[in-house]
Short mmCIF file of C-alpha atoms and ligand atoms in Angstrom, two decimals:
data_model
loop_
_atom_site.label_atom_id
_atom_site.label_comp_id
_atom_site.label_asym_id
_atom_site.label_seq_id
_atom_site.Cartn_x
_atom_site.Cartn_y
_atom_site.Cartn_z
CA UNK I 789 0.00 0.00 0.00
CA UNK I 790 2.53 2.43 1.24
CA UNK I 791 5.21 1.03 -0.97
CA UNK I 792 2.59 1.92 -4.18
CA UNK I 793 1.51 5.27 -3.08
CA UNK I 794 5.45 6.12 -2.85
CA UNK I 795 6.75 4.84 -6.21
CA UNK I 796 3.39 5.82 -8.24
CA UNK I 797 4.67 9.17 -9.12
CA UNK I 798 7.50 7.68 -10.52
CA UNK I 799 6.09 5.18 -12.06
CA UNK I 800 3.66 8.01 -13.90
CA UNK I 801 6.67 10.18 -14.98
CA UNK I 802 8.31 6.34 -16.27
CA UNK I 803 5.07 6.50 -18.78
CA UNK I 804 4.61 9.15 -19.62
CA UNK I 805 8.66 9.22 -20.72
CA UNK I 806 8.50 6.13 -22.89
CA UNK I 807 4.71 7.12 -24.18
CA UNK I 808 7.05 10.43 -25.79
CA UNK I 809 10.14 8.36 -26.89
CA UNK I 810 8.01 6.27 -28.53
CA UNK I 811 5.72 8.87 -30.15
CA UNK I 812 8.99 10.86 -31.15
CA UNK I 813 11.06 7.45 -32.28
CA UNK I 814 7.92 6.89 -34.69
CA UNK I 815 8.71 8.51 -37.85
CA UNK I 816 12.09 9.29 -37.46
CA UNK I 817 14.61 7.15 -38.72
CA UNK I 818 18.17 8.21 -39.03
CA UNK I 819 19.50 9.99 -42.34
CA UNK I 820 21.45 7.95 -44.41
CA UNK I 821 24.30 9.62 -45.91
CA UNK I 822 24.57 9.68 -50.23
CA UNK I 823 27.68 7.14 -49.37
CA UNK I 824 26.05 4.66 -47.13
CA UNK I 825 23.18 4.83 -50.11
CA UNK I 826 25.79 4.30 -52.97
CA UNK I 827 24.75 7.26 -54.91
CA UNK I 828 26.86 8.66 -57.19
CA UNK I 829 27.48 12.49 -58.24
CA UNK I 830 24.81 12.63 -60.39
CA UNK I 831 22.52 11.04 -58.42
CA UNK I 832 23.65 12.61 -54.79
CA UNK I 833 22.69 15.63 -56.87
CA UNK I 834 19.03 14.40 -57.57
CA UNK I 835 19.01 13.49 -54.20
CA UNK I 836 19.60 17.18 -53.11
CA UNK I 837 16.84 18.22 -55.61
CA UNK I 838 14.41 15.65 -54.26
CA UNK I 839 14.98 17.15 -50.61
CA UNK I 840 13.96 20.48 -51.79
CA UNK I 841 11.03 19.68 -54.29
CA UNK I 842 9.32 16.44 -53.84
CA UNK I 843 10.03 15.16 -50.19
CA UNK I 844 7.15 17.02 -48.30
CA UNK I 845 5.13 15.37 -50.42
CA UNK I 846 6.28 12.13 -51.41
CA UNK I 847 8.57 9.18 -48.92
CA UNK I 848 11.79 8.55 -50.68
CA UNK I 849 12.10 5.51 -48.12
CA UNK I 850 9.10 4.19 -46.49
CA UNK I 851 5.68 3.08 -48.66
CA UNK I 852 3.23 5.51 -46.28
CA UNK I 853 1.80 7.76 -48.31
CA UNK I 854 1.80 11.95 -47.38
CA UNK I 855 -0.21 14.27 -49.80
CA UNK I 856 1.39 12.11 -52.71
CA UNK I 857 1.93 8.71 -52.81
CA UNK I 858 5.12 7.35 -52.04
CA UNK I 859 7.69 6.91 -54.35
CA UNK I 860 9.71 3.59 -52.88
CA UNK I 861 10.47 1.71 -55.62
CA UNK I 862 8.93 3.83 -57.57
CA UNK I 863 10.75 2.41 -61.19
CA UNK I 864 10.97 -1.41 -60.09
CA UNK I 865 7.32 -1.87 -60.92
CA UNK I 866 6.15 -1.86 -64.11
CA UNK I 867 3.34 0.94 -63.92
CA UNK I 868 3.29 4.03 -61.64
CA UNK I 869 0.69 2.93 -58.03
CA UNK I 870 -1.70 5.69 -58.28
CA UNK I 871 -2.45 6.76 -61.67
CA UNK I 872 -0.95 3.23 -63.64
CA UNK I 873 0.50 5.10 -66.13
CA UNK I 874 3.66 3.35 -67.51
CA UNK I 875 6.84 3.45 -64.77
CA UNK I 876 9.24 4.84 -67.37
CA UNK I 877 11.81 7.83 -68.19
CA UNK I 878 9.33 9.05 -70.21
CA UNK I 879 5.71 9.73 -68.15
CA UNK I 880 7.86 10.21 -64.66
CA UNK I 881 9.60 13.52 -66.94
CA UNK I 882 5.90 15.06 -67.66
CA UNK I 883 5.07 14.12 -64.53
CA UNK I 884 7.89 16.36 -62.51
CA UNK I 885 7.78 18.48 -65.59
CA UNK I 886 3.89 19.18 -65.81
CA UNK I 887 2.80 17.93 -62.83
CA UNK I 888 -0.82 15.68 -62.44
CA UNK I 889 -4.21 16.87 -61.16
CA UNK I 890 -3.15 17.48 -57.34
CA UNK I 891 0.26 18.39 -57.93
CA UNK I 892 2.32 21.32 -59.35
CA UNK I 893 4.87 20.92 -62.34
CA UNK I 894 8.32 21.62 -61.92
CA UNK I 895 9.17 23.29 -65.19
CA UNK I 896 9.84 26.57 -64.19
CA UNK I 897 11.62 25.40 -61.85
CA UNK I 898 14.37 22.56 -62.78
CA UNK I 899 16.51 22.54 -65.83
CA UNK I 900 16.25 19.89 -67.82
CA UNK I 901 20.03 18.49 -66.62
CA UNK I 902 18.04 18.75 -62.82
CA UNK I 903 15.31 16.80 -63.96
CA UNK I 904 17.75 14.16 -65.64
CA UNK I 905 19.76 13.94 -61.78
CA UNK I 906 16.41 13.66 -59.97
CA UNK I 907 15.24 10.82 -62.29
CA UNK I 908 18.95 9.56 -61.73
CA UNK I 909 18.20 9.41 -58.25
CA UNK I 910 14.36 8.06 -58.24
CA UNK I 911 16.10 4.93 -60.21
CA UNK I 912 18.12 4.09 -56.70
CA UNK I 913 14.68 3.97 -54.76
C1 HEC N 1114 2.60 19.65 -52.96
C2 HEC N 1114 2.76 18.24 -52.97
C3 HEC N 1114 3.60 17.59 -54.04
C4 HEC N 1114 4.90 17.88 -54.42
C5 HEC N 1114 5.79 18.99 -53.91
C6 HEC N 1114 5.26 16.89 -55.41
N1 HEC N 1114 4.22 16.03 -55.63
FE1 HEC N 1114 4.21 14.45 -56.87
N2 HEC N 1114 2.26 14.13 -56.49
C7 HEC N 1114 1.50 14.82 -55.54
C8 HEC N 1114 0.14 14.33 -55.56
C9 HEC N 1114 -1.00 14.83 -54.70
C10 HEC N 1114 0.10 13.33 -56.56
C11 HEC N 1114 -1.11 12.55 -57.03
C12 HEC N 1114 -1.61 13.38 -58.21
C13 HEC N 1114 -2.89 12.92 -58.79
O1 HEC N 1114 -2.86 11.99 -59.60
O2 HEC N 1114 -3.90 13.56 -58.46
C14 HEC N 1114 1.44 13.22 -57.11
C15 HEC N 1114 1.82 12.32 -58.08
C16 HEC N 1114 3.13 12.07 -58.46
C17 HEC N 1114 3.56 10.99 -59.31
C18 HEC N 1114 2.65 9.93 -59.96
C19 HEC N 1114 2.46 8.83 -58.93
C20 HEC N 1114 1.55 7.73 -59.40
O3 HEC N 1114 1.58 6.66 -58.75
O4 HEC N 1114 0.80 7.92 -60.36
C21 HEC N 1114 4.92 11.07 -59.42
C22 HEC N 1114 5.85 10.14 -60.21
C23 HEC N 1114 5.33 12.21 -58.65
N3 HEC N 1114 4.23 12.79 -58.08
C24 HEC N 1114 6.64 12.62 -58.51
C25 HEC N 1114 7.00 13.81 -57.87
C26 HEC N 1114 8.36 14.32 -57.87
C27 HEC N 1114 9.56 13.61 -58.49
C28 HEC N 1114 8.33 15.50 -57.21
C29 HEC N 1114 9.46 16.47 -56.98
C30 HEC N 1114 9.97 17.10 -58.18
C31 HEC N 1114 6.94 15.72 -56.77
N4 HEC N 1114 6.19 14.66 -57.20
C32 HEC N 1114 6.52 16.81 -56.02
C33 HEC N 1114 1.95 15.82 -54.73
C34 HEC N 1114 3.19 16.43 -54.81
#
């Protein structure tokens, strides 16, 4: 009796400590580095483009989706998970390029020798 009433506070702050670890350790998975991925120049450089343009929207890494579906594996099946079109150079360029219904194109922004790197880079996914 006694023995509970003293260690429940502890016990509470013991929770409430692993219910936040746990909540925190949830989605975040350590970084791996272009080396430890294999990537070379040209596609470290996609990789950099892909961080600024695509990754709010789209996991590189893991299949859950965010606004856009994710792109894991995105060229080792044969047609694209949301809209089936064809998983080639071809429709993923229009696609960055001039976007789909719920997402922008990135024309304007990219050169064409960026969009080459970032489809450099979605091959290593
Ligand atoms: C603001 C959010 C957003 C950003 C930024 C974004 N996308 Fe998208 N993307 C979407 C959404 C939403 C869809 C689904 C579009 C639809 O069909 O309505 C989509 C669809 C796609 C598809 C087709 C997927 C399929 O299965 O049909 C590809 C490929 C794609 N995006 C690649 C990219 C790449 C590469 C970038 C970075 C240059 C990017 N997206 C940036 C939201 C985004």
């Amino acid at each position: 009796m006694n023995f509970w009433r003293e260690i429940y506070p502890s016990l509470r702050t013991f929770a409430v400590l692993v219910a936040i670890l746990w909540l925190a350790g949830c989605d975040v998975e350590r970084r791996k580095s272009d080396t430890e991925l294999g990537l070379d120049p040209q596609q470290a450089a996609g990789r950099k483009l892909y961080d600024n343009y695509c990754d709010r929207c789209h996991e590189p890494y893991s299949s859950h989706g965010k606004k856009g579906p994710s792109l894991k594996g995105i060229f080792k099946h044969q047609y694209l998970s949301l809209s089936g079109l064809p998983a080639n150079d071809e429709r993923v360029t229009d696609i960055v390029k001039y976007g789909r219904a719920k997402m922008e194109g990135f024309n304007q922004v990219m050169t064409e020798q960026q969009v080459k790197d970032l489809l450099a880079y979605l091959h290593t996914l």
